[in-house]
């Protein structure tokens, strides 16, 4: 009986060592997102707009979405610097003129940001 306990202990130690993964076989988890991973911008429109006009969302001077009151959209965009602007839609009686000033946004790979689009009687703007 005295010999069985040390023999079993030795077997358990050998089995534990055999199941260990050698350090060369492990891969470290990436700490940063991939350099070319897209960033995500989430835009939501307020429900308390003074009218039912759609708002156009611009990225680098191109219309990328239209939002009505209470709607939201999510855009996957390349990382880096981006010009973002909002304006009332020129459709129908709304008669928007396009964006006045763009807001500069610098996006990191894999980053997610949220913006709220607010509409007031004479202006439309986004805030973080």
Coordinates of N, CA and C in Angstrom, one line a residue:
X1 N 0.8 -1.2 0.0 CA 0.0 0.0 0.0 C 0.9 1.3 0.0
X2 N 2.0 1.2 0.7 CA 2.9 2.3 0.8 C 3.5 2.6 -0.6
X3 N 3.7 1.7 -1.4 CA 4.3 1.9 -2.7 C 3.2 2.3 -3.7
X4 N 2.0 2.0 -3.5 CA 0.9 2.4 -4.5 C 0.7 3.9 -4.5
X5 N 0.7 4.6 -3.3 CA 0.4 6.0 -3.2 C 1.5 6.8 -3.9
X6 N 2.8 6.6 -3.7 CA 3.8 7.3 -4.5 C 3.7 7.0 -6.0
X7 N 3.4 5.8 -6.4 CA 3.3 5.5 -7.8 C 2.2 6.2 -8.4
X8 N 1.0 6.3 -7.8 CA -0.1 7.0 -8.3 C 0.2 8.5 -8.4
X9 N 0.8 9.0 -7.4 CA 1.2 10.4 -7.4 C 2.1 10.7 -8.6
X10 N 3.1 9.9 -8.9 CA 4.0 10.0 -10.0 C 3.2 9.9 -11.3
X11 N 2.2 9.0 -11.4 CA 1.4 8.9 -12.7 C 0.6 10.2 -12.9
X12 N 0.0 10.7 -11.8 CA -0.8 12.0 -11.9 C 0.1 13.1 -12.4
X13 N 1.3 13.2 -11.9 CA 2.2 14.3 -12.3 C 2.6 14.2 -13.7
X14 N 2.9 13.0 -14.2 CA 3.3 12.8 -15.6 C 2.1 13.1 -16.5
X15 N 0.9 12.7 -16.1 CA -0.3 13.0 -16.9 C -0.6 14.5 -17.0
X16 N -0.4 15.2 -15.9 CA -0.6 16.6 -15.9 C 0.4 17.3 -16.8
X17 N 1.7 16.8 -16.8 CA 2.7 17.4 -17.6 C 2.4 17.1 -19.1
X18 N 1.9 15.9 -19.4 CA 1.7 15.6 -20.8 C 0.6 16.4 -21.4
X19 N -0.4 16.9 -20.5 CA -1.5 17.6 -21.1 C -1.2 19.1 -21.2
X20 N -0.1 19.6 -20.7 CA 0.3 21.0 -20.8 C 0.6 21.3 -22.3
X21 N 0.2 22.4 -22.7 CA 0.5 22.9 -24.1 C 1.8 23.5 -24.0
X22 N 2.7 23.1 -24.9 CA 4.0 23.8 -24.9 C 3.9 25.2 -25.3
X23 N 4.8 26.1 -24.7 CA 4.7 27.5 -24.9 C 4.8 27.9 -26.4
X24 N 5.5 27.2 -27.2 CA 5.6 27.5 -28.6 C 4.3 27.3 -29.4
X25 N 3.4 26.5 -28.9 CA 2.2 26.2 -29.6 C 1.1 27.2 -29.3
X26 N 1.2 28.0 -28.3 CA 0.2 29.0 -28.0 C 0.4 30.3 -28.8
X27 N -0.7 30.9 -29.1 CA -0.7 32.2 -29.9 C -1.3 33.3 -28.9
X28 N -0.6 34.4 -28.7 CA -1.1 35.4 -27.9 C -2.4 36.0 -28.6
X29 N -3.3 36.4 -27.8 CA -4.5 37.1 -28.3 C -4.2 38.5 -28.7
X30 N -4.7 38.9 -29.8 CA -4.4 40.3 -30.3 C -4.9 41.3 -29.2
X31 N -4.1 42.3 -28.9 CA -4.5 43.3 -28.0 C -5.2 44.5 -28.6
X32 N -4.9 44.7 -29.9 CA -5.5 45.8 -30.6 C -6.3 45.2 -31.8
X33 N -7.4 45.9 -32.2 CA -8.1 45.4 -33.4 C -7.2 45.5 -34.6
X34 N -7.5 44.7 -35.6 CA -6.8 44.7 -36.9 C -6.7 46.1 -37.4
X35 N -5.6 46.5 -38.0 CA -5.4 47.9 -38.4 C -6.4 48.4 -39.5
X36 N -6.9 47.4 -40.3 CA -7.9 47.8 -41.3 C -9.3 47.5 -40.9
X37 N -9.5 47.2 -39.6 CA -10.9 46.9 -39.2 C -11.8 48.2 -39.3
X38 N -13.0 48.1 -39.7 CA -13.8 49.3 -39.9 C -14.3 49.8 -38.5
X39 N -14.6 51.0 -38.5 CA -15.2 51.7 -37.3 C -16.7 51.7 -37.5
X40 N -17.4 51.8 -36.4 CA -18.9 51.9 -36.5 C -19.4 53.2 -35.9
X41 N -20.2 53.9 -36.7 CA -20.9 55.1 -36.2 C -22.4 54.8 -36.1
X42 N -23.0 55.1 -35.0 CA -24.4 54.9 -34.8 C -25.1 56.2 -34.6
X43 N -26.0 56.5 -35.5 CA -26.7 57.8 -35.5 C -28.2 57.5 -35.1
X44 N -28.7 58.3 -34.2 CA -30.1 58.2 -33.8 C -30.8 59.6 -33.9
X45 N -32.0 59.6 -34.3 CA -32.7 60.9 -34.5 C -33.7 61.0 -33.4
X46 N -33.8 62.3 -32.9 CA -34.8 62.5 -31.8 C -36.2 62.4 -32.2
X47 N -37.1 62.1 -31.3 CA -38.5 62.0 -31.6 C -39.3 63.3 -31.5
X48 N -38.7 64.3 -30.9 CA -39.3 65.6 -30.6 C -39.0 66.6 -31.7
X49 N -38.9 66.2 -32.9 CA -38.6 67.2 -34.0 C -39.8 68.1 -34.2
X50 N -39.6 69.4 -34.6 CA -40.7 70.3 -34.8 C -41.4 70.0 -36.1
X51 N -40.9 69.1 -36.9 CA -41.6 68.7 -38.2 C -41.3 67.3 -38.5
X52 N -41.9 66.8 -39.6 CA -41.7 65.4 -40.0 C -40.6 65.2 -41.1
X53 N -39.9 66.3 -41.4 CA -38.9 66.2 -42.4 C -37.8 65.2 -42.1
X54 N -37.3 64.6 -43.1 CA -36.2 63.7 -43.0 C -34.9 64.5 -42.9
X55 N -33.9 63.9 -42.2 CA -32.6 64.5 -42.1 C -31.6 63.7 -42.9
X56 N -30.8 64.3 -43.7 CA -29.8 63.6 -44.5 C -28.5 63.6 -43.7
X57 N -27.8 62.4 -43.7 CA -26.5 62.3 -43.0 C -25.4 62.2 -44.1
X58 N -24.4 63.0 -43.9 CA -23.3 63.1 -44.9 C -22.0 62.5 -44.2
X59 N -21.3 61.8 -45.0 CA -19.9 61.3 -44.6 C -19.0 61.7 -45.8
X60 N -18.0 62.6 -45.5 CA -17.1 63.1 -46.5 C -17.9 63.7 -47.7
X61 N -18.9 64.5 -47.4 CA -19.7 65.2 -48.4 C -20.6 64.4 -49.3
X62 N -20.8 63.1 -48.9 CA -21.7 62.2 -49.6 C -22.9 61.8 -48.7
X63 N -24.1 61.8 -49.3 CA -25.2 61.4 -48.5 C -25.1 59.9 -48.3
X64 N -25.1 59.5 -47.0 CA -25.0 58.0 -46.7 C -26.3 57.5 -46.0
X65 N -27.2 58.3 -45.6 CA -28.4 57.9 -45.0 C -29.4 59.0 -44.8
X66 N -30.7 58.6 -44.8 CA -31.8 59.6 -44.5 C -32.5 59.0 -43.2
X67 N -32.8 59.9 -42.3 CA -33.4 59.5 -41.1 C -34.7 60.3 -40.8
X68 N -35.8 59.6 -40.5 CA -37.0 60.3 -40.1 C -37.0 60.4 -38.5
X69 N -37.9 61.1 -38.0 CA -38.0 61.2 -36.5 C -38.0 59.8 -35.8
X70 N -37.2 59.6 -34.8 CA -37.2 58.4 -34.1 C -36.4 57.2 -34.7
X71 N -35.8 57.4 -35.9 CA -35.1 56.4 -36.6 C -33.6 56.4 -36.2
X72 N -33.0 55.3 -36.5 CA -31.5 55.2 -36.2 C -30.9 54.4 -37.3
X73 N -29.6 54.6 -37.5 CA -28.8 53.8 -38.5 C -27.4 53.6 -38.0
X74 N -26.8 52.5 -38.5 CA -25.4 52.1 -38.1 C -24.6 52.1 -39.4
X75 N -23.5 52.7 -39.4 CA -22.6 52.7 -40.5 C -21.2 52.2 -40.2
X76 N -20.8 51.2 -41.0 CA -19.4 50.7 -40.8 C -18.5 51.5 -41.8
X77 N -17.6 52.2 -41.3 CA -16.8 53.1 -42.1 C -15.3 52.8 -41.9
X78 N -14.4 53.2 -42.9 CA -13.0 52.9 -42.7 C -12.5 53.8 -41.5
X79 N -11.5 53.3 -40.8 CA -10.9 54.1 -39.7 C -10.1 55.3 -40.4
X80 N -9.8 56.3 -39.5 CA -9.1 57.5 -40.0 C -10.0 58.7 -39.8
X81 N -9.6 59.8 -40.4 CA -10.4 61.1 -40.3 C -11.6 61.1 -41.3
X82 N -12.7 61.6 -40.8 CA -13.9 61.6 -41.5 C -14.7 62.9 -41.3
X83 N -15.3 63.5 -42.3 CA -16.1 64.6 -42.1 C -17.6 64.2 -42.1
X84 N -18.2 64.5 -41.0 CA -19.6 64.1 -40.8 C -20.5 65.4 -40.7
X85 N -21.6 65.4 -41.4 CA -22.5 66.5 -41.3 C -24.0 66.1 -41.5
X86 N -24.9 66.9 -41.0 CA -26.3 66.6 -41.1 C -27.0 67.8 -41.7
X87 N -28.1 67.6 -42.4 CA -28.9 68.7 -43.0 C -30.3 68.2 -43.2
X88 N -31.3 69.1 -43.2 CA -32.7 68.8 -43.6 C -32.7 68.3 -45.0
X89 N -33.5 67.4 -45.3 CA -33.6 66.8 -46.7 C -34.2 67.9 -47.6
X90 N -33.8 68.0 -48.8 CA -34.4 68.9 -49.8 C -35.7 68.4 -50.3
X91 N -36.1 67.2 -50.0 CA -37.3 66.6 -50.6 C -38.6 67.3 -50.0
X92 N -39.6 67.5 -50.9 CA -40.9 68.0 -50.5 C -40.8 69.4 -50.0
X93 N -41.7 69.7 -49.0 CA -41.8 71.1 -48.5 C -40.6 71.4 -47.5
X94 N -39.8 70.4 -47.2 CA -38.7 70.7 -46.2 C -37.7 71.6 -46.8
X95 N -37.3 71.5 -48.0 CA -36.4 72.4 -48.7 C -35.1 72.6 -48.1
X96 N -34.4 71.6 -47.6 CA -33.1 71.7 -47.1 C -32.1 72.2 -48.1
X97 N -31.0 72.8 -47.7 CA -30.0 73.3 -48.6 C -28.7 72.5 -48.6
X98 N -28.7 71.4 -47.9 CA -27.4 70.6 -47.8 C -26.7 71.1 -46.5
X99 N -25.6 70.4 -46.2 CA -25.0 70.7 -44.9 C -24.2 72.0 -45.0
X100 N -24.2 72.7 -43.8 CA -23.4 73.9 -43.7 C -21.9 73.6 -43.4
X101 N -21.8 73.0 -42.2 CA -20.4 72.7 -41.7 C -20.3 71.3 -41.3
X102 N -19.2 70.7 -41.7 CA -18.9 69.3 -41.3 C -18.2 69.2 -40.0
X103 N -18.4 68.2 -39.2 CA -17.7 67.9 -38.0 C -16.7 66.9 -38.3
X104 N -15.4 67.2 -37.9 CA -14.3 66.2 -38.1 C -14.3 65.2 -37.0
X105 N -14.3 63.9 -37.4 CA -14.3 62.8 -36.5 C -13.1 61.9 -36.9
X106 N -12.3 61.5 -35.9 CA -11.1 60.6 -36.1 C -11.5 59.3 -35.5
X107 N -11.6 58.3 -36.3 CA -12.0 56.9 -35.9 C -10.8 56.0 -35.8
X108 N -10.8 55.2 -34.7 CA -9.8 54.2 -34.6 C -10.3 52.8 -35.1
X109 N -9.5 51.9 -35.5 CA -10.0 50.6 -36.0 C -10.8 49.9 -34.9
X110 N -12.0 49.4 -35.3 CA -12.9 48.7 -34.4 C -13.6 49.6 -33.4
X111 N -13.5 50.9 -33.5 CA -14.2 51.8 -32.5 C -15.6 51.9 -32.9
X112 N -16.5 52.1 -31.9 CA -17.9 52.4 -32.1 C -18.2 53.7 -31.4
X113 N -18.9 54.6 -32.1 CA -19.4 55.9 -31.5 C -20.8 56.1 -31.8
X114 N -21.5 56.8 -30.9 CA -22.9 57.1 -31.0 C -23.1 58.6 -31.1
X115 N -24.0 59.0 -32.0 CA -24.3 60.4 -32.2 C -25.8 60.5 -32.1
X116 N -26.3 61.6 -31.5 CA -27.7 61.9 -31.5 C -27.9 63.1 -32.5
X117 N -28.9 63.0 -33.4 CA -29.2 64.1 -34.3 C -30.4 64.8 -33.8
X118 N -30.2 66.1 -33.5 CA -31.3 66.9 -32.9 C -31.8 67.9 -34.0
X119 N -33.1 68.1 -34.1 CA -33.7 69.0 -35.0 C -34.4 70.1 -34.2
X120 N -34.1 71.4 -34.5 CA -34.8 72.5 -33.9 C -35.3 73.3 -35.1
X121 N -36.2 74.3 -34.8 CA -36.9 75.0 -35.9 C -36.0 75.5 -37.0
X122 N -34.9 76.0 -36.7 CA -34.0 76.6 -37.8 C -32.7 75.9 -37.9
X123 N -32.5 74.8 -37.3 CA -31.2 74.1 -37.4 C -31.3 72.6 -37.1
X124 N -30.3 71.9 -37.6 CA -30.2 70.5 -37.3 C -28.7 70.3 -37.0
X125 N -28.4 69.4 -36.0 CA -27.0 69.2 -35.6 C -26.9 67.8 -35.0
X126 N -25.7 67.4 -34.9 CA -25.4 66.1 -34.2 C -24.5 66.3 -33.0
X127 N -24.7 65.5 -32.0 CA -23.9 65.6 -30.8 C -23.5 64.3 -30.3
X128 N -22.4 64.2 -29.7 CA -21.9 62.9 -29.1 C -22.5 62.6 -27.8

